[in-house]
Short mmCIF file of C-alpha atoms in Angstrom, two decimals:
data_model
loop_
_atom_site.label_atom_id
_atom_site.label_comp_id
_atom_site.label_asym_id
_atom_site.label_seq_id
_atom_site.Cartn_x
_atom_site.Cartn_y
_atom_site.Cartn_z
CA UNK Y 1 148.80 -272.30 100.00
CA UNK Y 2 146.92 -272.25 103.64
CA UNK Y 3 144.36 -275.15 103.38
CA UNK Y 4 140.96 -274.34 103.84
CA UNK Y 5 139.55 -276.00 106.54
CA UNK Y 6 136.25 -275.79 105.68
CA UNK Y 7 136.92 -278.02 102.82
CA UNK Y 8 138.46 -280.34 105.03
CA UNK Y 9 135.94 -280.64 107.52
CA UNK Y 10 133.02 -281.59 105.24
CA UNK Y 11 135.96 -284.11 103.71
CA UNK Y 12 135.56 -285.59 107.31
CA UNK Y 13 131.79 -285.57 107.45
CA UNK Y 14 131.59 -282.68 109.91
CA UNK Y 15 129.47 -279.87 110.20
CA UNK Y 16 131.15 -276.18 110.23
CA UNK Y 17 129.67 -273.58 112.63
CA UNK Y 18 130.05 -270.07 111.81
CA UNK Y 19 129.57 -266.45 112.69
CA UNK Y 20 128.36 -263.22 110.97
CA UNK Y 21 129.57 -260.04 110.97
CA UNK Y 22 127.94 -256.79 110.04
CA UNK Y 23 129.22 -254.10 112.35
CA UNK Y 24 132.28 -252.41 110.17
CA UNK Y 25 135.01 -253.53 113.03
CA UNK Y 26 138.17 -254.84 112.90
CA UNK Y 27 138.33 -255.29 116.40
CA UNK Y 28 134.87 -256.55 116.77
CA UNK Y 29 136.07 -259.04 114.12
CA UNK Y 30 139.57 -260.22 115.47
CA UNK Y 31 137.27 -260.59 119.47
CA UNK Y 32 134.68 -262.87 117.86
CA UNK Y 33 137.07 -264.52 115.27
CA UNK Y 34 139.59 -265.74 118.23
CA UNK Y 35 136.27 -267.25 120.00
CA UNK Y 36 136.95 -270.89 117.77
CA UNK Y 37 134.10 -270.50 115.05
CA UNK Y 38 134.85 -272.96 111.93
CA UNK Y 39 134.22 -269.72 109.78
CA UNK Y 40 133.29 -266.30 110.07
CA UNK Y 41 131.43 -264.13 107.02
CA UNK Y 42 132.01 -260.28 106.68
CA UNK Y 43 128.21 -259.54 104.87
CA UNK Y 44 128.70 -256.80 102.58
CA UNK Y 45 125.17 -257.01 101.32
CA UNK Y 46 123.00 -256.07 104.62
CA UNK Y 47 125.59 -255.79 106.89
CA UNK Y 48 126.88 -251.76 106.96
CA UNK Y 49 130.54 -253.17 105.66
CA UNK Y 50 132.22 -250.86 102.87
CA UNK Y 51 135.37 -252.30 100.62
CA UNK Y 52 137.46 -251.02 102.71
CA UNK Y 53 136.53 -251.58 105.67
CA UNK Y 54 135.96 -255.18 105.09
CA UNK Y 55 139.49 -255.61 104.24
CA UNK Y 56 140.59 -254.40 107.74
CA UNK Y 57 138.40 -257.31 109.07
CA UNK Y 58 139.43 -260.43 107.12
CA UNK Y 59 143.16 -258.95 108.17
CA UNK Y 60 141.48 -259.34 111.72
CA UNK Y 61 140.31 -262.31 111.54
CA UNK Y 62 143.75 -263.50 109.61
CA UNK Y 63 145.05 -264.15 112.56
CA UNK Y 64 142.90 -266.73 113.66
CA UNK Y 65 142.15 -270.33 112.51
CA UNK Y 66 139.02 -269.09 111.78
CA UNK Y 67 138.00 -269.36 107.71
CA UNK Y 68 136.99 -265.97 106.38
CA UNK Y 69 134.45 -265.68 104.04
CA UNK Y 70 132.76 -262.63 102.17
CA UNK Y 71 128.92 -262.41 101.35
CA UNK Y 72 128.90 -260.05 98.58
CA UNK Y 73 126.27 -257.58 97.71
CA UNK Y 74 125.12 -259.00 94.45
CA UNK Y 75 126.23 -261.39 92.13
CA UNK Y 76 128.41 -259.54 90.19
CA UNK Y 77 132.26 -260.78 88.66
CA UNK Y 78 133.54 -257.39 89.68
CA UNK Y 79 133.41 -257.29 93.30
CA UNK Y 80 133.19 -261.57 93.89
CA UNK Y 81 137.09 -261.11 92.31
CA UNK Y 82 138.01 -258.09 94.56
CA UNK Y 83 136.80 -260.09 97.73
CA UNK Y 84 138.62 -262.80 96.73
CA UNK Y 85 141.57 -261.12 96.28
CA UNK Y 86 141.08 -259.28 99.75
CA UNK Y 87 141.93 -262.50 101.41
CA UNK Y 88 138.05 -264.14 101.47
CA UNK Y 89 138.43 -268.12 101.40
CA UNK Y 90 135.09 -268.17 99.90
CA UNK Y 91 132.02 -265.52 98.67
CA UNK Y 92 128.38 -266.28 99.59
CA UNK Y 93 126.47 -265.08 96.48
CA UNK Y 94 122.80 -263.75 97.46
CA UNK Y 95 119.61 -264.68 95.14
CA UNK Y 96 121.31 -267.21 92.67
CA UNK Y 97 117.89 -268.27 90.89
CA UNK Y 98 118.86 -269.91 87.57
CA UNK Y 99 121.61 -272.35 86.16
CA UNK Y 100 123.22 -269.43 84.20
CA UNK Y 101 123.13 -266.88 87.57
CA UNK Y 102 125.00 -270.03 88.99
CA UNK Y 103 127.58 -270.53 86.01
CA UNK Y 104 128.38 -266.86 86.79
CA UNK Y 105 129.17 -267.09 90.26
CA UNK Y 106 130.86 -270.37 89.77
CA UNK Y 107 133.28 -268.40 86.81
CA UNK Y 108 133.73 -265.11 88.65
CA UNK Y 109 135.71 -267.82 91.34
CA UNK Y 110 137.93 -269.24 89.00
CA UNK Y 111 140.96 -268.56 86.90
CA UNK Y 112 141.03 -269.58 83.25
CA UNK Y 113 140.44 -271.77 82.11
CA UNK Y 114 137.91 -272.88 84.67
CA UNK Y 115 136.42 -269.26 85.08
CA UNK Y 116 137.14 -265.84 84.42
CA UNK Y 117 138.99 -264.70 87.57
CA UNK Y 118 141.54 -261.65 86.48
CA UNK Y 119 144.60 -262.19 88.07
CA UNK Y 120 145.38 -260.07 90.90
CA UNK Y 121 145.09 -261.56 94.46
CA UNK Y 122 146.88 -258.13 95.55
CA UNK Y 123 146.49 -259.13 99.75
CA UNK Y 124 145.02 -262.89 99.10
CA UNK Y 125 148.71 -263.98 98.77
CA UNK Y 126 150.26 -262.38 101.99
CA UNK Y 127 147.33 -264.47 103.40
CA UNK Y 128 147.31 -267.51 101.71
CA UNK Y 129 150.67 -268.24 100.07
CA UNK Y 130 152.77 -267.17 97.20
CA UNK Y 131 151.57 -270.18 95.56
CA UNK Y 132 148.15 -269.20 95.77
CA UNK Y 133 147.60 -269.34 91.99
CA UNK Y 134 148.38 -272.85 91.33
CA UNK Y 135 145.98 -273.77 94.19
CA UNK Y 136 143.07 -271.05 94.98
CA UNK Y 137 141.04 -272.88 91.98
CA UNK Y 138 140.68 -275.90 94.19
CA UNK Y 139 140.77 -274.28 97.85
CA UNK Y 140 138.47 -271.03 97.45
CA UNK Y 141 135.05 -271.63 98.22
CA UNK Y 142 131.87 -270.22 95.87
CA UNK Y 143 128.63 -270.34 97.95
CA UNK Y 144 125.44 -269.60 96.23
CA UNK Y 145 122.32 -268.57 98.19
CA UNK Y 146 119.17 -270.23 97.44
CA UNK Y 147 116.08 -268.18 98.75
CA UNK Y 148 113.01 -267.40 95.72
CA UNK Y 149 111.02 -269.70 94.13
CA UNK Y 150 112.57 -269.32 91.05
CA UNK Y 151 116.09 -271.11 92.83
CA UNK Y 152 113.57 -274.12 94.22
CA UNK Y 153 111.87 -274.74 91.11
CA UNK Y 154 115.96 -274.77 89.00
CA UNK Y 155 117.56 -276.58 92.15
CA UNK Y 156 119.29 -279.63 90.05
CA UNK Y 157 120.21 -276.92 87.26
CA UNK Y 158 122.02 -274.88 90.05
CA UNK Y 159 123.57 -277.21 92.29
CA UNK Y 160 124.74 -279.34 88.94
CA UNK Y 161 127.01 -276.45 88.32
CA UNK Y 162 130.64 -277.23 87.95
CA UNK Y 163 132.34 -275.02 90.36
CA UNK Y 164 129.40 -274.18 92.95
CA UNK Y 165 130.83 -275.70 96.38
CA UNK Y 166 128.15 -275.36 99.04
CA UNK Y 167 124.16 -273.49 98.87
CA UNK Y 168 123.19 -271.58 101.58
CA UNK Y 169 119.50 -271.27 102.62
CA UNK Y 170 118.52 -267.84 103.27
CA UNK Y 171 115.70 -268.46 105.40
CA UNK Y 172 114.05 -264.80 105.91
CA UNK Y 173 113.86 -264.57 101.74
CA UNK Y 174 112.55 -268.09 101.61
CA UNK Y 175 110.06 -267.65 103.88
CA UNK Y 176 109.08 -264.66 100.93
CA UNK Y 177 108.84 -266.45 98.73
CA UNK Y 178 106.71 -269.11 99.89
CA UNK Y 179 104.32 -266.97 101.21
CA UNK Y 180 105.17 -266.74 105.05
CA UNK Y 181 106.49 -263.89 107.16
CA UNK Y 182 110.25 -263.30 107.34
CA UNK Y 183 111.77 -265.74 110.17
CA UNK Y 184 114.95 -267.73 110.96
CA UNK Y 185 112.47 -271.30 110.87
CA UNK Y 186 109.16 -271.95 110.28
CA UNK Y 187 106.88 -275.19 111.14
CA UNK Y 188 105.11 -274.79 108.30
CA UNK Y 189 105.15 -277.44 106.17
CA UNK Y 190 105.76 -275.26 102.69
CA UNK Y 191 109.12 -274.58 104.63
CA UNK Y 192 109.76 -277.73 106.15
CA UNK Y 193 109.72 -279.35 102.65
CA UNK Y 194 111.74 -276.49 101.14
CA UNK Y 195 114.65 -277.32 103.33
CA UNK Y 196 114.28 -280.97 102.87
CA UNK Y 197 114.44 -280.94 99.10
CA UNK Y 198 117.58 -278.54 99.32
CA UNK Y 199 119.40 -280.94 101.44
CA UNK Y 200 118.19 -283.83 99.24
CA UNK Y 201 119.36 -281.59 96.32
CA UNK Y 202 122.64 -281.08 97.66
CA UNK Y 203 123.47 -284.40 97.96
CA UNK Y 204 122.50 -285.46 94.85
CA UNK Y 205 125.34 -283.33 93.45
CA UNK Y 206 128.14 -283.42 95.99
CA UNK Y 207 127.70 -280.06 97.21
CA UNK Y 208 127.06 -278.72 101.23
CA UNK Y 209 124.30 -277.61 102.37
CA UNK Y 210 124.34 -274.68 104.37
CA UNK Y 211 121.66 -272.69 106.06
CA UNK Y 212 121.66 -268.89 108.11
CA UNK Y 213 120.40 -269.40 111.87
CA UNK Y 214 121.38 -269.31 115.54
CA UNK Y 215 122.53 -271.19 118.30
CA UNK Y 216 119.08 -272.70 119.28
CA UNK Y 217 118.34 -274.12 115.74
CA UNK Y 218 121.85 -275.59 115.20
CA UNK Y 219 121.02 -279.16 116.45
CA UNK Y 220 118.19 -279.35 114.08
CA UNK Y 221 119.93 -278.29 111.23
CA UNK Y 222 122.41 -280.73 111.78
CA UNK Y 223 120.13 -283.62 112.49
CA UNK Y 224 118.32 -282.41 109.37
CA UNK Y 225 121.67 -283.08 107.38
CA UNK Y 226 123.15 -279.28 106.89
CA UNK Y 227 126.67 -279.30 107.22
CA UNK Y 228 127.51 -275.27 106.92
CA UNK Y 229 125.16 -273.51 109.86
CA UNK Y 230 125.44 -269.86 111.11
CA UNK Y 231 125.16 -269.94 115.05
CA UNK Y 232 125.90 -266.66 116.13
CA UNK Y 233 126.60 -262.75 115.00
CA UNK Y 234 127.98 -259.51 116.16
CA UNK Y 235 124.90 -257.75 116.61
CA UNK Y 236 122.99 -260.23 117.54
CA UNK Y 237 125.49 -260.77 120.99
CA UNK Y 238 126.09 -257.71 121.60
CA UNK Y 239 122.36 -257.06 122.07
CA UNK Y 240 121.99 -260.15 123.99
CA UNK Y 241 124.96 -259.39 125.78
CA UNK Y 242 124.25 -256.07 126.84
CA UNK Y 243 120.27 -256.47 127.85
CA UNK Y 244 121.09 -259.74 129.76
CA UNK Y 245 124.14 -257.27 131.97
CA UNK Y 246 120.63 -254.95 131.86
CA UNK Y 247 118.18 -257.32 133.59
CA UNK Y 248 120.89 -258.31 135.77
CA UNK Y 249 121.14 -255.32 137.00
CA UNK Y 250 118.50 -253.31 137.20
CA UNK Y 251 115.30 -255.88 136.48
CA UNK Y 252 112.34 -254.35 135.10
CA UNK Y 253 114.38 -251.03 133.16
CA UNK Y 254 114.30 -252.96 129.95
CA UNK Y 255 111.49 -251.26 127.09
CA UNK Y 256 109.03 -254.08 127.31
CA UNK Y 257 108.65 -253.31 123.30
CA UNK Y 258 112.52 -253.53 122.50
CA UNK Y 259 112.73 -256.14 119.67
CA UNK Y 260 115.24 -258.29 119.38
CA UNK Y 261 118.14 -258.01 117.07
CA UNK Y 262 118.19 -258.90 113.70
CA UNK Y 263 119.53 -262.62 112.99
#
């Protein structure tokens, strides 16, 4: 089976950067997965991704060396499998709040008897192997998503889960639920110590910590000890992209009131 190399590069103490995708685009995906990114995540939750659509894009991003990954909309067995077996190295499961939410995720991941994974990696095996079943157990990559209060208050009973491989901090949600406006980061020091007991949390039970940001807060993420950071997206460079070519050429014509995109 194809290695994942995400798995190896926390193995080596590294940090992976990755990028997000939520413009339904093969192309867009095989352009941004050939740009080196550790990983890249097809988000079927916000991003406007259907099924099949996000099949054409992890066959995009195929081939690359890029790791492809699949946020799915909810945590549910049903369509966790069915990205899996599209060819996703790993899901990112949104709101996991409780040990048992966790245990699901973790199952839905797994073949028996480690989980409950039907058998059926339909496309997953052009992409990975033919021996993907004796080895997509220990290679595949569940990602839960830490972001209410009700996930901060159960941290240990999450991240003690057999079978959960990284948390990712949802940073937008967070902020929610501690009672600050929606935002990539936040000085605040309800936020500050959020992250910090994550991290601490994370390494208390040999998993990764991973957290959803940009380019300009990757440093400090790493510094701060997360090994799994978001750095860029499709939407959010194409904006960039396309008002910077704007101002360049024709100062002034940007709408002073155009807000930036989504991150």
């Amino acid at each position: 089976m194809r290695p994942n190399r995400l798995r190896q590069i926390w193995a080596e103490g590294g940090v992976a950067y990755g990028c997000w995708l939520s413009i339904p685009s093969s192309f867009s995906a095989e352009v941004l997965a050939h740009q080196g990114f550790d990983w890249i995540c097809v988000d079927t939750q916000h991003g406007v991704i259907d099924y099949q659509t996000s099949v054409t894009m992890l066959q995009a991003v195929s081939a690359t060396e890029t790791v492809p990954l699949v946020r799915v909309p909810w945590n549910e067995p049903g369509i966790i499998m069915k990205s899996l077996d599209a060819g996703a190295y790993g899901v990112i499961v949104p709101m996991v709040s409780s040990r048992a939410e966790a245990e699901a995720a973790a199952a839905a991941c797994r073949y028996p008897p480690r989980g409950i994974r039907s058998f059926g990696p339909t496309r997953a095996a052009y992409y990975a192997g033919r021996d993907y079943a004796r080895h997509a157990d220990d290679e595949v990559l569940c990602i839960v998503m830490i972001e209410t209060a009700e996930a901060l208050a159960n941290l240990d009973e999450i991240l003690s889960v057999p079978g959960v491989d990284a948390a990712y901090i949802g940073p937008s949600d967070l902020s929610l639920a501690l009672g600050l406006p929606p935002r990539p980061d936040h000085d605040d020091e309800r936020f500050v110590e959020a992250k910090r007991r994550i991290v601490e949390a994370c390494r208390r039970h040999g998993v990764v910590p991973g957290i959803h940001a940009n380019a300009a807060l990757a440093a400090k993420h790493a510094a701060d000890g997360f090994r799994f950071i978001l750095i860029s997206s499709d939407v959010a460079a194409l904006a960039a992209g396309a008002a910077g070519d704007l101002a360049a050429a024709a100062p002034g014509r940007r709408d002073p009131g155009a807000q930036p995109a989504y991150r």
